[in-house]
C-alpha cells in the first residue's frame, strides 16, 4: 500500500504549474503560493460548472491558467508579463524552439504548457498534464513538476514530440501549441525567438 500524494487524485496540475513558474521568476514563498491557490479555488467555486469541469478533468485548463495568471498580475506580481505565442496550428518544431529558448539559463523567461502523453496502441492519452519547462540539456527539456509518479515524464526528449495530426507508432508527446504560456518579468524584453 502506498500513501496518496498531491496530484495523485486531484486535477490541479495546471495551478501548480502556474505557481511553480511564478516561483522561478519571483521567488514565491510557500505561504504566498497557498494564498494564491486558495484565492483561485474560491473564485473558481463561484461558477459551479467550471469548478466541476476542473475537478472532473473535463477541460483543457487553458482558461484556468489564464485567469490565475491575470489574478496574480493584478494582486501579487504586476511585473510579470504573459505571452501566448502560438495558435492551434503551430507545428511542434516551432513550439520546441520556443521551449528550448525559454529554458536557457541566460534568458529570464519560463514556460508553462500542457502535454499529452500517448502510448500506442492506445489512442487515448496515458497522461494529460501541465508543467513548467525548467532547463534543457542533451537529454531534453527537464520539467519543474508537481507530480511524484514513479513512471512520470520529467524530461522530454525532442524525438518523442510530435503534432496532434502526426501520431507515432511508439510512445509520443503532443504539446497543444495554444496551451503554451511564456512568462517573464517586465524588466525583460518581450519574448522573441532568435532569428
Short mmCIF file of N, CA and C in Angstrom, two decimals:
data_model
loop_
_atom_site.label_atom_id
_atom_site.label_comp_id
_atom_site.label_asym_id
_atom_site.label_seq_id
_atom_site.Cartn_x
_atom_site.Cartn_y
_atom_site.Cartn_z
N UNK A 1 0.85 -1.17 0.00
CA UNK A 1 0.00 0.00 0.00
C UNK A 1 0.90 1.24 0.00
N UNK A 2 0.50 2.23 -0.81
CA UNK A 2 1.24 3.49 -0.90
C UNK A 2 0.33 4.64 -0.50
N UNK A 3 0.88 5.61 0.19
CA UNK A 3 0.12 6.80 0.59
C UNK A 3 -0.22 7.64 -0.64
N UNK A 4 -1.37 8.25 -0.63
CA UNK A 4 -1.72 9.19 -1.68
C UNK A 4 -0.84 10.44 -1.52
N UNK A 5 -0.51 11.06 -2.60
CA UNK A 5 0.27 12.29 -2.55
C UNK A 5 -0.37 13.32 -3.46
N UNK A 6 0.06 14.56 -3.29
CA UNK A 6 -0.51 15.67 -4.06
C UNK A 6 -0.44 15.37 -5.55
N UNK A 7 -1.55 15.47 -6.22
CA UNK A 7 -1.61 15.23 -7.66
C UNK A 7 -2.07 13.83 -8.02
N UNK A 8 -2.04 12.90 -7.09
CA UNK A 8 -2.44 11.53 -7.40
C UNK A 8 -3.93 11.43 -7.66
N UNK A 9 -4.73 12.16 -6.88
CA UNK A 9 -6.18 12.03 -7.05
C UNK A 9 -6.86 13.35 -7.39
N UNK A 10 -6.09 14.44 -7.49
CA UNK A 10 -6.70 15.71 -7.87
C UNK A 10 -6.26 16.09 -9.29
N UNK A 11 -6.85 17.14 -9.80
CA UNK A 11 -6.55 17.61 -11.16
C UNK A 11 -6.08 19.06 -11.14
N UNK A 12 -5.19 19.40 -10.23
CA UNK A 12 -4.75 20.77 -10.06
C UNK A 12 -3.35 21.03 -10.62
N UNK A 13 -2.87 20.17 -11.50
CA UNK A 13 -1.51 20.35 -12.02
C UNK A 13 -1.33 21.68 -12.75
N UNK A 14 -2.37 22.18 -13.41
CA UNK A 14 -2.25 23.47 -14.10
C UNK A 14 -2.00 24.59 -13.09
N UNK A 15 -2.68 24.53 -11.96
CA UNK A 15 -2.48 25.54 -10.93
C UNK A 15 -1.07 25.45 -10.35
N UNK A 16 -0.60 24.24 -10.13
CA UNK A 16 0.76 24.06 -9.63
C UNK A 16 1.79 24.54 -10.65
N UNK A 17 1.53 24.32 -11.93
CA UNK A 17 2.45 24.80 -12.96
C UNK A 17 2.57 26.32 -12.89
N UNK A 18 1.44 27.00 -12.74
CA UNK A 18 1.48 28.46 -12.63
C UNK A 18 2.29 28.87 -11.40
N UNK A 19 2.01 28.26 -10.27
CA UNK A 19 2.73 28.61 -9.03
C UNK A 19 4.22 28.32 -9.15
N UNK A 20 4.58 27.20 -9.76
CA UNK A 20 6.00 26.87 -9.93
C UNK A 20 6.69 27.86 -10.86
N UNK A 21 6.02 28.29 -11.91
CA UNK A 21 6.62 29.27 -12.82
C UNK A 21 6.82 30.61 -12.12
N UNK A 22 5.83 31.03 -11.34
CA UNK A 22 5.96 32.29 -10.59
C UNK A 22 7.08 32.16 -9.56
N UNK A 23 7.23 30.99 -8.97
CA UNK A 23 8.32 30.77 -8.03
C UNK A 23 9.67 30.96 -8.72
N UNK A 24 9.82 30.45 -9.93
CA UNK A 24 11.07 30.60 -10.68
C UNK A 24 11.37 32.07 -10.93
N UNK A 25 10.37 32.82 -11.34
CA UNK A 25 10.58 34.23 -11.71
C UNK A 25 10.66 35.18 -10.52
N UNK A 26 9.87 34.92 -9.49
CA UNK A 26 9.69 35.92 -8.44
C UNK A 26 10.02 35.43 -7.03
N UNK A 27 10.48 34.19 -6.89
CA UNK A 27 10.81 33.69 -5.56
C UNK A 27 9.59 33.53 -4.67
N UNK A 28 8.51 33.02 -5.19
CA UNK A 28 7.26 32.84 -4.45
C UNK A 28 7.46 31.91 -3.26
N UNK A 29 7.03 32.34 -2.09
CA UNK A 29 7.15 31.52 -0.88
C UNK A 29 5.97 30.53 -0.81
N UNK A 30 6.12 29.44 -0.04
CA UNK A 30 5.00 28.51 0.12
C UNK A 30 3.74 29.16 0.69
N UNK A 31 3.90 30.05 1.66
CA UNK A 31 2.74 30.72 2.25
C UNK A 31 2.03 31.59 1.21
N UNK A 32 2.80 32.34 0.44
CA UNK A 32 2.21 33.18 -0.60
C UNK A 32 1.55 32.31 -1.67
N UNK A 33 2.19 31.19 -2.03
CA UNK A 33 1.61 30.27 -3.02
C UNK A 33 0.28 29.72 -2.51
N UNK A 34 0.21 29.39 -1.22
CA UNK A 34 -1.03 28.89 -0.65
C UNK A 34 -2.14 29.94 -0.74
N UNK A 35 -1.79 31.19 -0.47
CA UNK A 35 -2.80 32.26 -0.57
C UNK A 35 -3.33 32.38 -1.99
N UNK A 36 -2.45 32.32 -2.96
CA UNK A 36 -2.87 32.39 -4.37
C UNK A 36 -3.72 31.18 -4.73
N UNK A 37 -3.28 29.99 -4.31
CA UNK A 37 -4.03 28.76 -4.58
C UNK A 37 -5.44 28.86 -4.00
N UNK A 38 -5.53 29.26 -2.73
CA UNK A 38 -6.84 29.36 -2.07
C UNK A 38 -7.71 30.41 -2.74
N UNK A 39 -7.14 31.54 -3.09
CA UNK A 39 -7.90 32.60 -3.76
C UNK A 39 -8.44 32.09 -5.09
N UNK A 40 -7.62 31.34 -5.83
CA UNK A 40 -8.05 30.78 -7.11
C UNK A 40 -9.18 29.78 -6.92
N UNK A 41 -9.05 28.91 -5.92
CA UNK A 41 -10.10 27.92 -5.65
C UNK A 41 -11.42 28.58 -5.26
N UNK A 42 -11.34 29.60 -4.42
CA UNK A 42 -12.56 30.29 -4.01
C UNK A 42 -13.24 30.98 -5.20
N UNK A 43 -12.44 31.59 -6.06
CA UNK A 43 -13.02 32.24 -7.24
C UNK A 43 -13.61 31.20 -8.20
N UNK A 44 -12.90 30.12 -8.39
CA UNK A 44 -13.38 29.05 -9.27
C UNK A 44 -14.69 28.46 -8.75
N UNK A 45 -14.83 28.34 -7.44
CA UNK A 45 -16.03 27.75 -6.84
C UNK A 45 -17.28 28.60 -7.05
N UNK A 46 -17.10 29.86 -7.45
CA UNK A 46 -18.26 30.72 -7.73
C UNK A 46 -19.05 30.26 -8.95
N UNK A 47 -18.38 29.54 -9.86
CA UNK A 47 -19.02 29.02 -11.06
C UNK A 47 -19.00 27.49 -10.94
N UNK A 48 -20.12 26.94 -10.50
CA UNK A 48 -20.17 25.51 -10.19
C UNK A 48 -19.83 24.64 -11.40
N UNK A 49 -20.29 25.01 -12.59
CA UNK A 49 -19.99 24.21 -13.77
C UNK A 49 -18.50 24.22 -14.09
N UNK A 50 -17.87 25.39 -14.00
CA UNK A 50 -16.43 25.49 -14.27
C UNK A 50 -15.64 24.73 -13.20
N UNK A 51 -16.08 24.85 -11.95
CA UNK A 51 -15.41 24.16 -10.86
C UNK A 51 -15.50 22.65 -11.05
N UNK A 52 -16.68 22.18 -11.40
CA UNK A 52 -16.88 20.75 -11.62
C UNK A 52 -16.04 20.27 -12.80
N UNK A 53 -15.93 21.07 -13.85
CA UNK A 53 -15.11 20.69 -15.02
C UNK A 53 -13.64 20.53 -14.62
N UNK A 54 -13.14 21.41 -13.75
CA UNK A 54 -11.77 21.29 -13.27
C UNK A 54 -11.62 20.03 -12.41
N UNK A 55 -12.53 19.83 -11.49
CA UNK A 55 -12.45 18.68 -10.60
C UNK A 55 -12.52 17.36 -11.36
N UNK A 56 -13.31 17.32 -12.42
CA UNK A 56 -13.54 16.08 -13.16
C UNK A 56 -12.71 15.97 -14.43
N UNK A 57 -11.76 16.85 -14.61
CA UNK A 57 -10.86 16.85 -15.78
C UNK A 57 -11.64 16.88 -17.10
N UNK A 58 -12.62 17.78 -17.16
CA UNK A 58 -13.41 17.96 -18.37
C UNK A 58 -13.10 19.31 -19.02
N UNK A 59 -11.85 19.72 -18.94
CA UNK A 59 -11.40 20.98 -19.52
C UNK A 59 -9.94 20.81 -19.93
N UNK A 60 -9.47 21.72 -20.76
CA UNK A 60 -8.04 21.71 -21.09
C UNK A 60 -7.24 22.61 -20.13
N UNK A 61 -7.93 23.31 -19.24
CA UNK A 61 -7.35 24.15 -18.20
C UNK A 61 -6.70 25.45 -18.71
N UNK A 62 -6.78 25.73 -19.98
CA UNK A 62 -6.17 26.95 -20.52
C UNK A 62 -6.83 28.18 -19.89
N UNK A 63 -8.15 28.19 -19.82
CA UNK A 63 -8.84 29.34 -19.22
C UNK A 63 -8.47 29.50 -17.75
N UNK A 64 -8.34 28.39 -17.03
CA UNK A 64 -7.95 28.46 -15.62
C UNK A 64 -6.54 29.04 -15.49
N UNK A 65 -5.62 28.60 -16.32
CA UNK A 65 -4.24 29.13 -16.28
C UNK A 65 -4.25 30.63 -16.55
N UNK A 66 -4.96 31.05 -17.59
CA UNK A 66 -5.00 32.48 -17.93
C UNK A 66 -5.66 33.31 -16.83
N UNK A 67 -6.75 32.80 -16.26
CA UNK A 67 -7.42 33.52 -15.18
C UNK A 67 -6.50 33.65 -13.97
N UNK A 68 -5.82 32.58 -13.64
CA UNK A 68 -4.91 32.59 -12.50
C UNK A 68 -3.75 33.56 -12.72
N UNK A 69 -3.19 33.53 -13.93
CA UNK A 69 -2.09 34.45 -14.24
C UNK A 69 -2.55 35.91 -14.19
N UNK A 70 -3.74 36.19 -14.71
CA UNK A 70 -4.27 37.56 -14.65
C UNK A 70 -4.47 38.00 -13.21
N UNK A 71 -4.97 37.10 -12.37
CA UNK A 71 -5.17 37.41 -10.96
C UNK A 71 -3.84 37.68 -10.27
N UNK A 72 -2.84 36.87 -10.54
CA UNK A 72 -1.52 37.05 -9.92
C UNK A 72 -0.91 38.39 -10.35
N UNK A 73 -1.08 38.73 -11.62
CA UNK A 73 -0.56 40.01 -12.10
C UNK A 73 -1.28 41.18 -11.44
N UNK A 74 -2.58 41.04 -11.24
CA UNK A 74 -3.36 42.13 -10.65
C UNK A 74 -3.13 42.28 -9.15
N UNK A 75 -2.89 41.19 -8.45
CA UNK A 75 -2.85 41.22 -6.98
C UNK A 75 -1.50 40.97 -6.33
N UNK A 76 -0.56 40.39 -7.07
CA UNK A 76 0.67 39.96 -6.41
C UNK A 76 1.94 40.44 -7.12
N UNK A 77 2.04 40.19 -8.39
CA UNK A 77 3.26 40.47 -9.14
C UNK A 77 2.93 41.17 -10.46
N UNK A 78 2.67 42.48 -10.42
CA UNK A 78 2.30 43.20 -11.64
C UNK A 78 3.42 43.23 -12.67
N UNK A 79 4.65 42.92 -12.26
CA UNK A 79 5.78 42.95 -13.19
C UNK A 79 5.83 41.71 -14.10
N UNK A 80 5.00 40.71 -13.83
CA UNK A 80 5.00 39.51 -14.68
C UNK A 80 4.32 39.82 -16.00
N UNK A 81 4.98 39.42 -17.06
CA UNK A 81 4.41 39.52 -18.41
C UNK A 81 4.05 38.11 -18.86
N UNK A 82 2.94 37.99 -19.56
CA UNK A 82 2.48 36.69 -20.04
C UNK A 82 2.22 36.79 -21.53
N UNK A 83 2.78 35.86 -22.27
CA UNK A 83 2.55 35.82 -23.70
C UNK A 83 2.07 34.43 -24.10
N UNK A 84 1.16 34.40 -25.05
CA UNK A 84 0.65 33.16 -25.64
C UNK A 84 1.08 33.20 -27.11
N UNK A 85 2.28 32.69 -27.42
CA UNK A 85 2.86 32.92 -28.74
C UNK A 85 2.30 32.07 -29.87
N UNK A 86 1.48 31.04 -29.55
CA UNK A 86 1.06 30.12 -30.61
C UNK A 86 -0.44 29.94 -30.68
N UNK A 87 -0.92 29.80 -31.90
CA UNK A 87 -2.28 29.35 -32.14
C UNK A 87 -2.28 27.84 -32.28
N UNK A 88 -3.45 27.26 -32.48
CA UNK A 88 -3.54 25.80 -32.54
C UNK A 88 -2.85 25.16 -33.75
N UNK A 89 -2.52 25.95 -34.76
CA UNK A 89 -1.92 25.39 -35.97
C UNK A 89 -0.39 25.41 -35.97
N UNK A 90 0.22 25.91 -34.92
CA UNK A 90 1.69 25.92 -34.86
C UNK A 90 2.18 24.48 -34.83
N UNK A 91 3.35 24.25 -35.41
CA UNK A 91 3.91 22.90 -35.50
C UNK A 91 4.92 22.67 -34.38
N UNK A 92 5.15 21.41 -34.07
CA UNK A 92 5.98 21.07 -32.91
C UNK A 92 7.42 21.58 -32.99
N UNK A 93 8.08 21.66 -34.17
CA UNK A 93 9.45 22.21 -34.14
C UNK A 93 9.49 23.66 -33.66
N UNK A 94 8.48 24.43 -34.04
CA UNK A 94 8.41 25.83 -33.61
C UNK A 94 8.16 25.92 -32.10
N UNK A 95 7.26 25.07 -31.60
CA UNK A 95 6.98 25.04 -30.17
C UNK A 95 8.23 24.61 -29.40
N UNK A 96 8.91 23.58 -29.89
CA UNK A 96 10.13 23.10 -29.22
C UNK A 96 11.18 24.21 -29.15
N UNK A 97 11.34 24.96 -30.22
CA UNK A 97 12.34 26.02 -30.22
C UNK A 97 12.02 27.09 -29.18
N UNK A 98 10.74 27.41 -29.03
CA UNK A 98 10.35 28.39 -28.00
C UNK A 98 10.61 27.84 -26.60
N UNK A 99 10.29 26.58 -26.38
CA UNK A 99 10.54 25.99 -25.07
C UNK A 99 12.03 25.87 -24.79
N UNK A 100 12.80 25.53 -25.80
CA UNK A 100 14.26 25.45 -25.66
C UNK A 100 14.82 26.82 -25.29
N UNK A 101 14.37 27.84 -25.99
CA UNK A 101 14.85 29.20 -25.74
C UNK A 101 14.52 29.67 -24.33
N UNK A 102 13.30 29.40 -23.86
CA UNK A 102 12.92 29.86 -22.53
C UNK A 102 13.57 29.04 -21.42
N UNK A 103 14.10 27.87 -21.73
CA UNK A 103 14.76 27.02 -20.73
C UNK A 103 16.26 27.31 -20.62
N UNK A 104 16.71 28.35 -21.29
CA UNK A 104 18.12 28.72 -21.23
C UNK A 104 18.40 29.51 -19.96
N UNK A 105 19.51 29.22 -19.26
CA UNK A 105 19.82 29.99 -18.06
C UNK A 105 20.15 31.45 -18.35
N UNK A 106 20.43 31.77 -19.59
CA UNK A 106 20.77 33.14 -19.96
C UNK A 106 19.53 33.99 -20.24
N UNK A 107 18.35 33.38 -20.22
CA UNK A 107 17.11 34.07 -20.56
C UNK A 107 16.21 34.09 -19.32
N UNK A 108 15.65 35.23 -19.01
CA UNK A 108 14.79 35.34 -17.83
C UNK A 108 13.32 35.13 -18.19
N UNK A 109 13.07 34.00 -18.83
CA UNK A 109 11.72 33.59 -19.19
C UNK A 109 11.49 32.19 -18.65
N UNK A 110 10.25 31.82 -18.52
CA UNK A 110 9.89 30.45 -18.14
C UNK A 110 8.62 30.09 -18.89
N UNK A 111 8.47 28.81 -19.23
CA UNK A 111 7.30 28.37 -19.98
C UNK A 111 6.40 27.49 -19.13
N UNK A 112 5.12 27.63 -19.36
CA UNK A 112 4.10 26.76 -18.79
C UNK A 112 3.37 26.15 -19.97
N UNK A 113 3.10 24.87 -19.93
CA UNK A 113 2.40 24.24 -21.05
C UNK A 113 1.76 22.93 -20.63
N UNK A 114 0.84 22.50 -21.44
CA UNK A 114 0.16 21.22 -21.28
C UNK A 114 0.83 20.21 -22.20
N UNK A 115 0.97 18.99 -21.74
CA UNK A 115 1.42 17.94 -22.65
C UNK A 115 0.52 16.72 -22.51
N UNK A 116 0.39 16.02 -23.61
CA UNK A 116 -0.42 14.82 -23.69
C UNK A 116 0.51 13.68 -24.10
N UNK A 117 0.60 12.69 -23.25
CA UNK A 117 1.49 11.54 -23.48
C UNK A 117 0.63 10.36 -23.93
N UNK A 118 1.00 9.78 -25.06
CA UNK A 118 0.24 8.66 -25.63
C UNK A 118 1.18 7.47 -25.78
N UNK A 119 0.69 6.30 -25.39
CA UNK A 119 1.46 5.07 -25.53
C UNK A 119 0.67 4.11 -26.42
N UNK A 120 1.06 4.00 -27.72
CA UNK A 120 0.35 3.09 -28.61
C UNK A 120 0.43 1.64 -28.10
N UNK A 121 -0.56 0.83 -28.43
CA UNK A 121 -1.57 1.04 -29.46
C UNK A 121 -2.75 1.89 -29.03
N UNK A 122 -2.82 2.24 -27.74
CA UNK A 122 -3.92 3.09 -27.30
C UNK A 122 -3.83 4.46 -27.96
N UNK A 123 -4.99 5.00 -28.31
CA UNK A 123 -5.04 6.36 -28.85
C UNK A 123 -5.46 7.35 -27.77
N UNK A 124 -5.85 6.83 -26.61
CA UNK A 124 -6.24 7.70 -25.51
C UNK A 124 -4.98 8.16 -24.78
N UNK A 125 -5.01 9.37 -24.25
CA UNK A 125 -3.84 9.85 -23.50
C UNK A 125 -3.56 8.99 -22.28
N UNK A 126 -2.32 8.66 -22.11
CA UNK A 126 -1.86 7.99 -20.90
C UNK A 126 -1.75 9.03 -19.78
N UNK A 127 -1.32 10.23 -20.16
CA UNK A 127 -1.22 11.36 -19.24
C UNK A 127 -1.63 12.62 -19.98
N UNK A 128 -2.36 13.48 -19.31
CA UNK A 128 -2.71 14.82 -19.79
C UNK A 128 -2.34 15.74 -18.63
N UNK A 129 -1.28 16.52 -18.79
CA UNK A 129 -0.65 17.17 -17.63
C UNK A 129 -0.11 18.54 -17.99
N UNK A 130 -0.08 19.44 -17.02
CA UNK A 130 0.54 20.77 -17.15
C UNK A 130 1.84 20.78 -16.37
N UNK A 131 2.84 21.47 -16.90
CA UNK A 131 4.14 21.53 -16.25
C UNK A 131 4.85 22.82 -16.61
N UNK A 132 6.07 22.95 -16.09
CA UNK A 132 6.94 24.10 -16.35
C UNK A 132 8.21 23.60 -17.02
N UNK A 133 8.60 24.23 -18.13
CA UNK A 133 9.89 23.93 -18.75
C UNK A 133 10.98 24.57 -17.92
N UNK A 134 11.84 23.75 -17.33
CA UNK A 134 12.81 24.25 -16.35
C UNK A 134 14.18 24.50 -16.97
N UNK A 135 14.78 23.46 -17.55
CA UNK A 135 16.07 23.64 -18.20
C UNK A 135 16.24 22.57 -19.28
N UNK A 136 17.18 22.82 -20.17
CA UNK A 136 17.42 21.93 -21.31
C UNK A 136 18.86 21.45 -21.25
N UNK A 137 19.04 20.16 -21.53
CA UNK A 137 20.38 19.60 -21.70
C UNK A 137 20.32 18.55 -22.80
N UNK A 138 21.34 17.71 -22.92
CA UNK A 138 21.38 16.74 -24.01
C UNK A 138 20.29 15.67 -23.90
N UNK A 139 19.73 15.49 -22.72
CA UNK A 139 18.62 14.53 -22.56
C UNK A 139 17.30 15.09 -23.08
N UNK A 140 17.15 16.41 -23.02
CA UNK A 140 15.92 17.03 -23.45
C UNK A 140 15.51 18.16 -22.53
N UNK A 141 14.23 18.48 -22.56
CA UNK A 141 13.67 19.53 -21.72
C UNK A 141 13.25 18.93 -20.38
N UNK A 142 13.84 19.42 -19.30
CA UNK A 142 13.52 18.95 -17.95
C UNK A 142 12.41 19.81 -17.38
N UNK A 143 11.50 19.15 -16.69
CA UNK A 143 10.35 19.83 -16.12
C UNK A 143 10.57 20.17 -14.65
N UNK A 144 10.02 21.30 -14.22
CA UNK A 144 9.86 21.61 -12.82
C UNK A 144 8.42 21.24 -12.53
N UNK A 145 8.21 20.10 -11.90
CA UNK A 145 6.91 19.46 -11.92
C UNK A 145 6.38 19.16 -10.53
N UNK A 146 5.05 19.13 -10.41
CA UNK A 146 4.41 18.83 -9.13
C UNK A 146 4.16 17.34 -8.96
N UNK A 147 4.28 16.54 -10.00
CA UNK A 147 3.97 15.12 -9.93
C UNK A 147 5.09 14.33 -9.25
N UNK A 148 4.68 13.28 -8.55
CA UNK A 148 5.64 12.36 -7.93
C UNK A 148 5.48 10.95 -8.49
N UNK A 149 4.77 10.81 -9.59
CA UNK A 149 4.54 9.49 -10.20
C UNK A 149 5.85 8.81 -10.52
N UNK A 150 5.99 7.54 -10.11
CA UNK A 150 7.22 6.79 -10.38
C UNK A 150 7.47 6.68 -11.89
N UNK A 151 6.42 6.50 -12.67
CA UNK A 151 6.55 6.39 -14.12
C UNK A 151 6.28 7.68 -14.85
N UNK A 152 6.32 8.79 -14.13
CA UNK A 152 6.02 10.09 -14.73
C UNK A 152 7.08 10.52 -15.73
N UNK A 153 6.71 11.43 -16.58
CA UNK A 153 7.62 12.00 -17.56
C UNK A 153 8.16 13.30 -16.97
N UNK A 154 9.47 13.36 -16.74
CA UNK A 154 10.09 14.53 -16.13
C UNK A 154 11.11 15.18 -17.05
N UNK A 155 11.42 14.50 -18.15
CA UNK A 155 12.30 15.04 -19.17
C UNK A 155 11.72 14.65 -20.52
N UNK A 156 11.59 15.62 -21.40
CA UNK A 156 11.03 15.37 -22.72
C UNK A 156 12.13 15.43 -23.77
N UNK A 157 12.50 14.28 -24.35
CA UNK A 157 13.44 14.31 -25.48
C UNK A 157 12.70 14.78 -26.74
N UNK A 158 13.40 15.50 -27.58
CA UNK A 158 12.80 16.02 -28.82
C UNK A 158 12.21 14.90 -29.66
N UNK A 159 12.84 13.74 -29.68
CA UNK A 159 12.39 12.63 -30.52
C UNK A 159 11.01 12.11 -30.15
N UNK A 160 10.53 12.40 -28.96
CA UNK A 160 9.20 11.95 -28.55
C UNK A 160 8.10 12.93 -28.93
N UNK A 161 8.46 14.12 -29.32
CA UNK A 161 7.48 15.17 -29.59
C UNK A 161 6.95 15.08 -31.01
N UNK A 162 5.66 15.33 -31.15
CA UNK A 162 5.03 15.34 -32.46
C UNK A 162 3.80 16.25 -32.42
N UNK A 163 3.10 16.33 -33.55
CA UNK A 163 1.87 17.12 -33.63
C UNK A 163 0.66 16.21 -33.48
N UNK A 164 -0.50 16.80 -33.15
CA UNK A 164 -1.74 16.04 -32.98
C UNK A 164 -2.08 15.21 -34.21
N UNK A 165 -1.84 15.78 -35.38
CA UNK A 165 -2.22 15.11 -36.62
C UNK A 165 -1.13 14.18 -37.16
N UNK A 166 -0.10 13.93 -36.36
CA UNK A 166 1.01 13.10 -36.80
C UNK A 166 1.41 12.11 -35.71
N UNK A 167 0.49 11.21 -35.32
CA UNK A 167 0.82 10.26 -34.25
C UNK A 167 1.97 9.34 -34.67
N UNK A 168 2.72 8.88 -33.70
CA UNK A 168 3.84 7.99 -33.95
C UNK A 168 3.45 6.56 -33.56
N UNK A 169 4.23 5.58 -34.00
CA UNK A 169 3.93 4.19 -33.66
C UNK A 169 4.62 3.74 -32.38
N UNK A 170 5.22 4.69 -31.67
CA UNK A 170 5.85 4.45 -30.37
C UNK A 170 5.36 5.54 -29.43
N UNK A 171 5.75 5.46 -28.18
CA UNK A 171 5.31 6.47 -27.22
C UNK A 171 5.66 7.87 -27.73
N UNK A 172 4.70 8.79 -27.62
CA UNK A 172 4.93 10.15 -28.08
C UNK A 172 4.22 11.16 -27.20
N UNK A 173 4.60 12.42 -27.39
CA UNK A 173 4.04 13.53 -26.62
C UNK A 173 3.59 14.62 -27.58
N UNK A 174 2.43 15.17 -27.31
CA UNK A 174 1.90 16.32 -28.04
C UNK A 174 1.78 17.47 -27.06
N UNK A 175 2.31 18.61 -27.43
CA UNK A 175 2.11 19.84 -26.65
C UNK A 175 1.15 20.71 -27.46
N UNK A 176 -0.10 20.82 -27.02
CA UNK A 176 -1.01 21.70 -27.76
C UNK A 176 -0.44 23.12 -27.78
N UNK A 177 -0.12 23.63 -28.96
CA UNK A 177 0.58 24.93 -29.04
C UNK A 177 -0.19 26.07 -28.37
N UNK A 178 -1.50 26.02 -28.42
CA UNK A 178 -2.30 27.09 -27.82
C UNK A 178 -2.22 27.09 -26.30
N UNK A 179 -1.67 26.04 -25.70
CA UNK A 179 -1.54 25.99 -24.24
C UNK A 179 -0.26 26.66 -23.74
N UNK A 180 0.69 26.91 -24.61
CA UNK A 180 1.99 27.44 -24.18
C UNK A 180 1.84 28.88 -23.70
N UNK A 181 2.35 29.13 -22.50
CA UNK A 181 2.43 30.48 -21.96
C UNK A 181 3.88 30.74 -21.61
N UNK A 182 4.38 31.89 -22.06
CA UNK A 182 5.75 32.32 -21.76
C UNK A 182 5.65 33.45 -20.75
N UNK A 183 6.29 33.27 -19.61
CA UNK A 183 6.27 34.28 -18.56
C UNK A 183 7.65 34.92 -18.45
N UNK A 184 7.64 36.20 -18.18
CA UNK A 184 8.87 36.94 -17.93
C UNK A 184 8.53 38.06 -16.95
N UNK A 185 9.53 38.78 -16.51
CA UNK A 185 9.27 39.95 -15.67
C UNK A 185 9.47 41.19 -16.52
N UNK A 186 8.83 42.27 -16.14
CA UNK A 186 8.78 43.46 -17.00
C UNK A 186 10.15 44.03 -17.33
N UNK A 187 11.15 43.74 -16.51
CA UNK A 187 12.48 44.25 -16.84
C UNK A 187 13.11 43.48 -18.02
N UNK A 188 12.43 42.36 -18.43
CA UNK A 188 12.91 41.58 -19.57
C UNK A 188 12.30 42.11 -20.86
N UNK A 189 12.95 41.85 -21.95
CA UNK A 189 12.38 42.20 -23.26
C UNK A 189 11.26 41.22 -23.57
N UNK A 190 10.40 41.59 -24.51
CA UNK A 190 9.36 40.67 -24.97
C UNK A 190 9.99 39.39 -25.47
N UNK A 191 9.24 38.31 -25.35
CA UNK A 191 9.70 37.02 -25.84
C UNK A 191 9.80 37.10 -27.36
N UNK A 192 10.93 36.71 -27.88
CA UNK A 192 11.10 36.63 -29.33
C UNK A 192 12.19 35.59 -29.62
N UNK A 193 11.88 34.70 -30.50
CA UNK A 193 12.86 33.68 -30.87
C UNK A 193 14.00 34.35 -31.64
N UNK A 194 15.21 33.85 -31.43
CA UNK A 194 16.32 34.41 -32.21
C UNK A 194 16.14 34.12 -33.70
N UNK A 195 16.54 35.05 -34.52
CA UNK A 195 16.38 34.90 -35.99
C UNK A 195 17.58 34.20 -36.57
#
